[in-house]
PDB file of C-alpha atoms and ligand atoms in Angstrom:
ATOM      1  CA  MET A  22       0.020  -0.070   0.392  1.00 90.00           C
ATOM      2  CA  LYS A  23       1.360   3.892  -0.373  1.00 95.00           C
ATOM      3  CA  SER A  24       1.772   5.491   1.789  1.00 96.00           C
ATOM      4  CA  TYR A  25      -1.195   7.918   1.635  1.00 97.00           C
ATOM      5  CA  GLU A  26      -3.374   5.967   0.867  1.00 97.00           C
ATOM      6  CA  LYS A  27      -3.140   4.444   3.728  1.00 97.00           C
ATOM      7  CA  LEU A  28      -3.924   8.154   4.908  1.00 98.00           C
ATOM      8  CA  LEU A  29      -7.200   7.568   2.970  1.00 98.00           C
ATOM      9  CA  LEU A  30      -8.071   3.942   5.187  1.00 98.00           C
ATOM     10  CA  GLU A  31      -7.071   5.211   8.443  1.00 97.00           C
ATOM     11  CA  ASN A  32     -10.198   7.947   7.768  1.00 98.00           C
ATOM     12  CA  LYS A  33     -12.068   5.495   6.347  1.00 98.00           C
ATOM     13  CA  ALA A  34     -12.394   3.299   9.453  1.00 98.00           C
ATOM     14  CA  TRP A  35     -12.371   7.077  11.676  1.00 97.00           C
ATOM     15  CA  ALA A  36     -15.936   7.894  10.205  1.00 97.00           C
ATOM     16  CA  LYS A  37     -17.254   4.111  10.539  1.00 97.00           C
ATOM     17  CA  GLU A  38     -16.008   4.688  14.157  1.00 97.00           C
ATOM     18  CA  LYS A  39     -17.722   7.888  14.608  1.00 96.00           C
ATOM     19  CA  VAL A  40     -20.674   7.060  12.573  1.00 96.00           C
ATOM     20  CA  SER A  41     -20.439   4.157  15.483  1.00 97.00           C
ATOM     21  CA  GLU A  42     -19.890   6.116  18.832  1.00 96.00           C
ATOM     22  CA  ASP A  43     -23.647   8.493  17.880  1.00 95.00           C
ATOM     23  CA  PRO A  44     -24.611   8.010  14.619  1.00 96.00           C
ATOM     24  CA  LYS A  45     -25.734  11.390  14.177  1.00 94.00           C
ATOM     25  CA  TYR A  46     -22.206  12.453  14.782  1.00 94.00           C
ATOM     26  CA  PHE A  47     -21.390  14.258  10.697  1.00 94.00           C
ATOM     27  CA  SER A  48     -24.787  15.887   9.851  1.00 93.00           C
ATOM     28  CA  LYS A  49     -24.581  17.417  13.222  1.00 90.00           C
ATOM     29  CA  MET A  50     -21.333  18.694  12.792  1.00 89.00           C
ATOM     30  CA  ALA A  51     -22.299  19.707   9.001  1.00 88.00           C
ATOM     31  CA  LYS A  52     -24.845  22.086  10.762  1.00 86.00           C
ATOM     32  CA  ILE A  53     -23.234  24.864  12.650  1.00 81.00           C
ATOM     33  CA  GLN A  54     -19.768  25.502  13.440  1.00 83.00           C
ATOM     34  CA  THR A  55     -19.918  27.934  17.069  1.00 91.00           C
ATOM     35  CA  PRO A  56     -15.790  27.673  17.668  1.00 96.00           C
ATOM     36  CA  GLU A  57     -15.108  29.558  21.185  1.00 97.00           C
ATOM     37  CA  PHE A  58     -11.749  29.396  19.740  1.00 98.00           C
ATOM     38  CA  LEU A  59      -9.404  30.979  16.581  1.00 98.00           C
ATOM     39  CA  TRP A  60      -5.377  28.734  17.519  1.00 98.00           C
ATOM     40  CA  ILE A  61      -2.769  30.408  15.585  1.00 98.00           C
ATOM     41  CA  GLY A  62       0.067  28.152  15.637  1.00 98.00           C
ATOM     42  CA  CYS A  63       3.293  26.654  13.975  1.00 98.00           C
ATOM     43  CA  SER A  64       3.265  24.447  10.467  1.00 98.00           C
ATOM     44  CA  ASP A  65       5.140  22.169  12.438  1.00 98.00           C
ATOM     45  CA  SER A  66       3.731  18.507  12.010  1.00 97.00           C
ATOM     46  CA  ARG A  67       4.800  18.114  15.449  1.00 97.00           C
ATOM     47  CA  VAL A  68       1.906  20.820  17.257  1.00 97.00           C
ATOM     48  CA  PRO A  69      -0.997  19.679  16.379  1.00 97.00           C
ATOM     49  CA  ALA A  70      -3.198  21.930  17.534  1.00 97.00           C
ATOM     50  CA  ASN A  71      -6.506  19.602  18.367  1.00 96.00           C
ATOM     51  CA  GLU A  72      -4.568  16.883  19.395  1.00 97.00           C
ATOM     52  CA  ILE A  73      -2.491  18.537  21.849  1.00 98.00           C
ATOM     53  CA  THR A  74      -5.685  20.511  23.232  1.00 97.00           C
ATOM     54  CA  GLY A  75      -8.032  17.826  23.563  1.00 96.00           C
ATOM     55  CA  THR A  76     -10.096  19.756  21.687  1.00 95.00           C
ATOM     56  CA  LYS A  77     -12.367  17.820  18.447  1.00 92.00           C
ATOM     57  CA  PRO A  78     -14.256  18.887  15.368  1.00 92.00           C
ATOM     58  CA  GLY A  79     -15.847  22.364  15.505  1.00 93.00           C
ATOM     59  CA  GLU A  80     -14.195  23.342  19.143  1.00 95.00           C
ATOM     60  CA  ILE A  81     -11.225  25.155  17.267  1.00 97.00           C
ATOM     61  CA  PHE A  82     -10.905  27.325  14.428  1.00 97.00           C
ATOM     62  CA  VAL A  83      -7.806  27.045  13.320  1.00 98.00           C
ATOM     63  CA  HIS A  84      -4.363  28.662  11.295  1.00 98.00           C
ATOM     64  CA  ARG A  85      -1.223  27.215  10.599  1.00 98.00           C
ATOM     65  CA  ASN A  86       2.075  28.680   8.964  1.00 98.00           C
ATOM     66  CA  VAL A  87       5.710  28.627   9.575  1.00 98.00           C
ATOM     67  CA  ALA A  88       6.158  29.714  12.842  1.00 98.00           C
ATOM     68  CA  ASN A  89       3.306  31.144  14.073  1.00 98.00           C
ATOM     69  CA  MET A  90       3.364  34.605  12.945  1.00 98.00           C
ATOM     70  CA  VAL A  91       1.174  37.342  12.442  1.00 98.00           C
ATOM     71  CA  VAL A  92       1.903  39.247   9.277  1.00 98.00           C
ATOM     72  CA  HIS A  93       0.186  42.997   8.670  1.00 94.00           C
ATOM     73  CA  THR A  94       0.697  41.850   4.934  1.00 96.00           C
ATOM     74  CA  ASP A  95      -0.715  39.409   5.243  1.00 98.00           C
ATOM     75  CA  LEU A  96      -4.689  38.345   3.676  1.00 98.00           C
ATOM     76  CA  ASN A  97      -4.653  34.915   4.566  1.00 98.00           C
ATOM     77  CA  LEU A  98      -3.879  35.361   8.635  1.00 98.00           C
ATOM     78  CA  LEU A  99      -5.897  38.806   8.285  1.00 98.00           C
ATOM     79  CA  THR A 100      -8.844  36.843   5.923  1.00 98.00           C
ATOM     80  CA  VAL A 101      -9.041  34.610   9.212  1.00 98.00           C
ATOM     81  CA  LEU A 102      -8.593  36.288  11.384  1.00 98.00           C
ATOM     82  CA  ASP A 103     -12.055  38.902  10.439  1.00 98.00           C
ATOM     83  CA  TYR A 104     -13.981  35.386   9.381  1.00 98.00           C
ATOM     84  CA  ALA A 105     -13.762  34.284  13.007  1.00 98.00           C
ATOM     85  CA  VAL A 106     -13.531  37.581  14.966  1.00 98.00           C
ATOM     86  CA  ASN A 107     -17.112  38.830  13.770  1.00 98.00           C
ATOM     87  CA  HIS A 108     -18.445  35.752  11.824  1.00 97.00           C
ATOM     88  CA  LEU A 109     -17.701  33.178  14.295  1.00 97.00           C
ATOM     89  CA  LYS A 110     -17.432  35.571  17.319  1.00 97.00           C
ATOM     90  CA  VAL A 111     -14.118  33.957  19.436  1.00 98.00           C
ATOM     91  CA  LYS A 112     -13.818  34.877  22.645  1.00 98.00           C
ATOM     92  CA  HIS A 113     -10.543  33.923  22.304  1.00 98.00           C
ATOM     93  CA  VAL A 114      -7.212  33.778  19.922  1.00 98.00           C
ATOM     94  CA  ILE A 115      -4.493  32.266  20.577  1.00 98.00           C
ATOM     95  CA  VAL A 116      -1.120  31.822  19.235  1.00 98.00           C
ATOM     96  CA  CYS A 117       1.089  29.240  20.038  1.00 98.00           C
ATOM     97  CA  GLY A 118       4.971  28.673  19.490  1.00 98.00           C
ATOM     98  CA  HIS A 119       6.896  26.099  20.208  1.00 98.00           C
ATOM     99  CA  TYR A 120      10.135  25.241  21.680  1.00 98.00           C
ATOM    100  CA  GLY A 121      13.024  24.487  18.739  1.00 96.00           C
ATOM    101  CA  CYS A 122      11.141  25.808  16.140  1.00 98.00           C
ATOM    102  CA  GLY A 123      12.925  25.359  13.287  1.00 97.00           C
ATOM    103  CA  GLY A 124      11.985  28.392  11.315  1.00 98.00           C
ATOM    104  CA  VAL A 125      13.004  30.559  14.628  1.00 98.00           C
ATOM    105  CA  LYS A 126      16.377  28.646  14.502  1.00 97.00           C
ATOM    106  CA  ALA A 127      16.591  29.403  11.255  1.00 98.00           C
ATOM    107  CA  ALA A 128      15.907  33.017  11.349  1.00 98.00           C
ATOM    108  CA  LEU A 129      18.465  33.270  13.742  1.00 97.00           C
ATOM    109  CA  THR A 130      21.657  32.181  11.459  1.00 97.00           C
ATOM    110  CA  ASN A 131      22.479  34.108   7.953  1.00 97.00           C
ATOM    111  CA  GLN A 132      21.538  31.088   5.287  1.00 97.00           C
ATOM    112  CA  ASN A 133      19.979  32.764   2.858  1.00 98.00           C
ATOM    113  CA  LEU A 134      16.958  30.226   2.059  1.00 97.00           C
ATOM    114  CA  GLY A 135      15.764  32.058  -1.546  1.00 97.00           C
ATOM    115  CA  ILE A 136      11.718  33.171  -1.026  1.00 97.00           C
ATOM    116  CA  ILE A 137      11.622  31.805   2.487  1.00 97.00           C
ATOM    117  CA  ASN A 138      14.084  34.805   3.822  1.00 97.00           C
ATOM    118  CA  LYS A 139      11.167  37.328   3.365  1.00 97.00           C
ATOM    119  CA  TRP A 140       8.871  35.518   6.254  1.00 98.00           C
ATOM    120  CA  LEU A 141      11.817  35.355   8.645  1.00 98.00           C
ATOM    121  CA  ARG A 142      12.362  38.045   8.292  1.00 98.00           C
ATOM    122  CA  ASN A 143       9.559  38.785   9.770  1.00 98.00           C
ATOM    123  CA  ILE A 144      11.608  37.310  13.467  1.00 98.00           C
ATOM    124  CA  LYS A 145      14.479  38.526  12.871  1.00 98.00           C
ATOM    125  CA  ASP A 146      13.191  41.343  13.314  1.00 98.00           C
ATOM    126  CA  VAL A 147      11.863  40.698  16.570  1.00 98.00           C
ATOM    127  CA  TYR A 148      15.530  39.333  17.757  1.00 98.00           C
ATOM    128  CA  ARG A 149      16.550  43.187  17.024  1.00 98.00           C
ATOM    129  CA  ILE A 150      14.206  44.397  18.921  1.00 97.00           C
ATOM    130  CA  HIS A 151      15.531  42.161  21.634  1.00 98.00           C
ATOM    131  CA  LYS A 152      18.802  42.155  20.826  1.00 97.00           C
ATOM    132  CA  ALA A 153      20.142  42.966  24.227  1.00 97.00           C
ATOM    133  CA  GLU A 154      18.269  40.300  26.371  1.00 98.00           C
ATOM    134  CA  LEU A 155      18.818  37.152  23.534  1.00 98.00           C
ATOM    135  CA  ASP A 156      22.565  38.494  23.134  1.00 97.00           C
ATOM    136  CA  GLY A 157      23.463  38.098  26.310  1.00 97.00           C
ATOM    137  CA  ILE A 158      22.119  34.155  26.063  1.00 97.00           C
ATOM    138  CA  THR A 159      25.426  31.776  25.011  1.00 96.00           C
ATOM    139  CA  ASP A 160      23.530  28.625  24.853  1.00 96.00           C
ATOM    140  CA  GLU A 161      21.762  28.162  21.197  1.00 95.00           C
ATOM    141  CA  GLU A 162      19.001  26.230  22.162  1.00 96.00           C
ATOM    142  CA  ALA A 163      18.588  28.563  25.132  1.00 97.00           C
ATOM    143  CA  LYS A 164      18.421  31.164  22.922  1.00 97.00           C
ATOM    144  CA  THR A 165      16.944  29.529  20.097  1.00 97.00           C
ATOM    145  CA  ASP A 166      13.620  28.726  22.849  1.00 97.00           C
ATOM    146  CA  ARG A 167      13.936  32.299  24.480  1.00 98.00           C
ATOM    147  CA  LEU A 168      13.873  34.427  21.580  1.00 98.00           C
ATOM    148  CA  VAL A 169      10.070  31.683  20.806  1.00 98.00           C
ATOM    149  CA  GLU A 170       8.666  33.098  23.092  1.00 98.00           C
ATOM    150  CA  LEU A 171       8.824  36.493  22.534  1.00 98.00           C
ATOM    151  CA  ASN A 172       7.832  35.844  19.289  1.00 98.00           C
ATOM    152  CA  VAL A 173       5.007  35.281  20.508  1.00 98.00           C
ATOM    153  CA  GLN A 174       4.151  38.306  22.533  1.00 98.00           C
ATOM    154  CA  GLU A 175       5.444  40.326  18.871  1.00 98.00           C
ATOM    155  CA  GLN A 176       2.996  38.125  17.787  1.00 98.00           C
ATOM    156  CA  VAL A 177       0.317  38.946  20.005  1.00 98.00           C
ATOM    157  CA  HIS A 178       1.002  42.360  20.387  1.00 98.00           C
ATOM    158  CA  ASP A 179       1.165  42.190  16.645  1.00 98.00           C
ATOM    159  CA  LEU A 180      -3.549  40.943  16.729  1.00 98.00           C
ATOM    160  CA  ALA A 181      -3.589  43.255  19.340  1.00 98.00           C
ATOM    161  CA  LYS A 182      -2.760  46.274  17.064  1.00 97.00           C
ATOM    162  CA  THR A 183      -4.821  45.084  13.872  1.00 98.00           C
ATOM    163  CA  SER A 184      -8.155  47.250  13.370  1.00 97.00           C
ATOM    164  CA  ILE A 185     -10.382  44.096  13.393  1.00 98.00           C
ATOM    165  CA  ILE A 186      -8.881  43.480  17.466  1.00 98.00           C
ATOM    166  CA  GLN A 187      -9.086  46.862  18.824  1.00 97.00           C
ATOM    167  CA  LYS A 188     -13.322  47.788  17.145  1.00 97.00           C
ATOM    168  CA  THR A 189     -14.577  44.352  18.785  1.00 98.00           C
ATOM    169  CA  TRP A 190     -12.092  45.059  21.740  1.00 98.00           C
ATOM    170  CA  LYS A 191     -14.525  48.593  21.690  1.00 97.00           C
ATOM    171  CA  HIS A 192     -17.458  47.677  20.985  1.00 98.00           C
ATOM    172  CA  GLU A 193     -17.846  44.320  22.609  1.00 98.00           C
ATOM    173  CA  LYS A 194     -14.907  43.957  25.737  1.00 98.00           C
ATOM    174  CA  ARG A 195     -13.589  40.428  23.636  1.00 98.00           C
ATOM    175  CA  PRO A 196     -11.965  38.244  21.909  1.00 98.00           C
ATOM    176  CA  ASP A 197      -8.759  37.810  24.896  1.00 98.00           C
ATOM    177  CA  LEU A 198      -5.296  36.974  23.335  1.00 98.00           C
ATOM    178  CA  HIS A 199      -3.376  34.601  24.283  1.00 98.00           C
ATOM    179  CA  GLY A 200       0.825  34.171  23.625  1.00 98.00           C
ATOM    180  CA  TRP A 201       1.548  30.222  24.723  1.00 98.00           C
ATOM    181  CA  VAL A 202       4.347  28.112  23.541  1.00 98.00           C
ATOM    182  CA  TYR A 203       4.155  24.218  23.304  1.00 98.00           C
ATOM    183  CA  ASP A 204       7.690  22.179  24.828  1.00 98.00           C
ATOM    184  CA  ILE A 205       7.817  19.157  21.772  1.00 96.00           C
ATOM    185  CA  LYS A 206       9.762  17.536  24.847  1.00 97.00           C
ATOM    186  CA  ASP A 207       7.204  16.841  27.164  1.00 98.00           C
ATOM    187  CA  GLY A 208       3.721  18.340  25.894  1.00 98.00           C
ATOM    188  CA  LEU A 209       3.437  20.500  27.549  1.00 98.00           C
ATOM    189  CA  ILE A 210       1.571  24.166  26.852  1.00 98.00           C
ATOM    190  CA  LYS A 211       2.957  26.990  28.637  1.00 98.00           C
ATOM    191  CA  PRO A 212       1.482  30.338  28.784  1.00 98.00           C
ATOM    192  CA  VAL A 213       3.313  33.898  28.741  1.00 98.00           C
ATOM    193  CA  CYS A 214       1.512  36.543  28.037  1.00 98.00           C
ATOM    194  CA  GLU A 215      -2.048  37.745  28.003  1.00 98.00           C
ATOM    195  CA  MET A 216      -3.846  41.180  26.642  1.00 98.00           C
ATOM    196  CA  ASN A 217      -7.656  41.803  26.154  1.00 98.00           C
ATOM    197  CA  TYR A 218      -9.563  44.927  25.829  1.00 97.00           C
ATOM    198  CA  LYS A 219      -8.599  46.437  29.144  1.00 97.00           C
ATOM    199  CA  THR A 220      -4.768  46.528  27.308  1.00 96.00           C
ATOM    200  CA  LYS A 221      -3.338  49.548  27.204  1.00 93.00           C
ATOM    201  CA  LEU A 222      -1.031  49.991  23.454  1.00 94.00           C
ATOM    202  CA  ASP A 223       1.194  52.544  22.563  1.00 95.00           C
ATOM    203  CA  PRO A 224      -1.063  54.911  21.110  1.00 95.00           C
ATOM    204  CA  ILE A 225       0.632  54.911  17.611  1.00 96.00           C
ATOM    205  CA  TYR A 226      -0.954  52.139  17.094  1.00 96.00           C
ATOM    206  CA  GLY A 227      -4.466  52.963  18.351  1.00 94.00           C
ATOM    207  CA  PHE A 228      -7.169  53.936  15.119  1.00 94.00           C
ATOM    208  CA  ASN A 229     -10.059  56.769  15.610  1.00 92.00           C
ATOM    209  CA  ASP A 230     -14.014  56.227  14.422  1.00 89.00           C
ATOM    210  CA  LEU A 231     -13.397  52.156  15.313  1.00 90.00           C
TER     211      LEU A 231
HETATM  212 CO1   CO B   7       7.471  25.795  14.402  1.00 89.06          CO
END
């Protein structure tokens, strides 16, 4: 059997199991989607959002990219964010990074990776903001892991800078923003920061007439 054929076979077995547990499982699922959470995570195959949080289909709206970035010109991210916040009306947005992130590691080098350089440059910018602290860490792994945490913090901050979040904070006092880091070595998530509608941003990022 080819490797991808196993996926299709597993899918059949999974669907059958779900129906045997609850004959209406798929007909109920098809009708409505009301997740309470938006998850912005890394594309890394070892960080599956549903599995590590024990959530079922329908419970988390998911966006993943390399190094869980919130890039303000990324139409994909902005579309997901707008849809989740304004249509699904999620209560929480979680940015979840992970220790040992390949994207963060690569950003700390001078390798020329072609088009990937452009994406990693956003992480290099986070490094530059926190250069004083990071350059004080001599162990390379510890330095990467600290940048993973700081990167998550910056991405949460980048969410708060968007008019999408600011407008909903002003009118509906949601969503809360969470920065988390998952540890591939023990499977545990460490919360690193939080922001909500009470958070005071630097005024330069505020918008009138929201
Ligand atoms: Co990663």
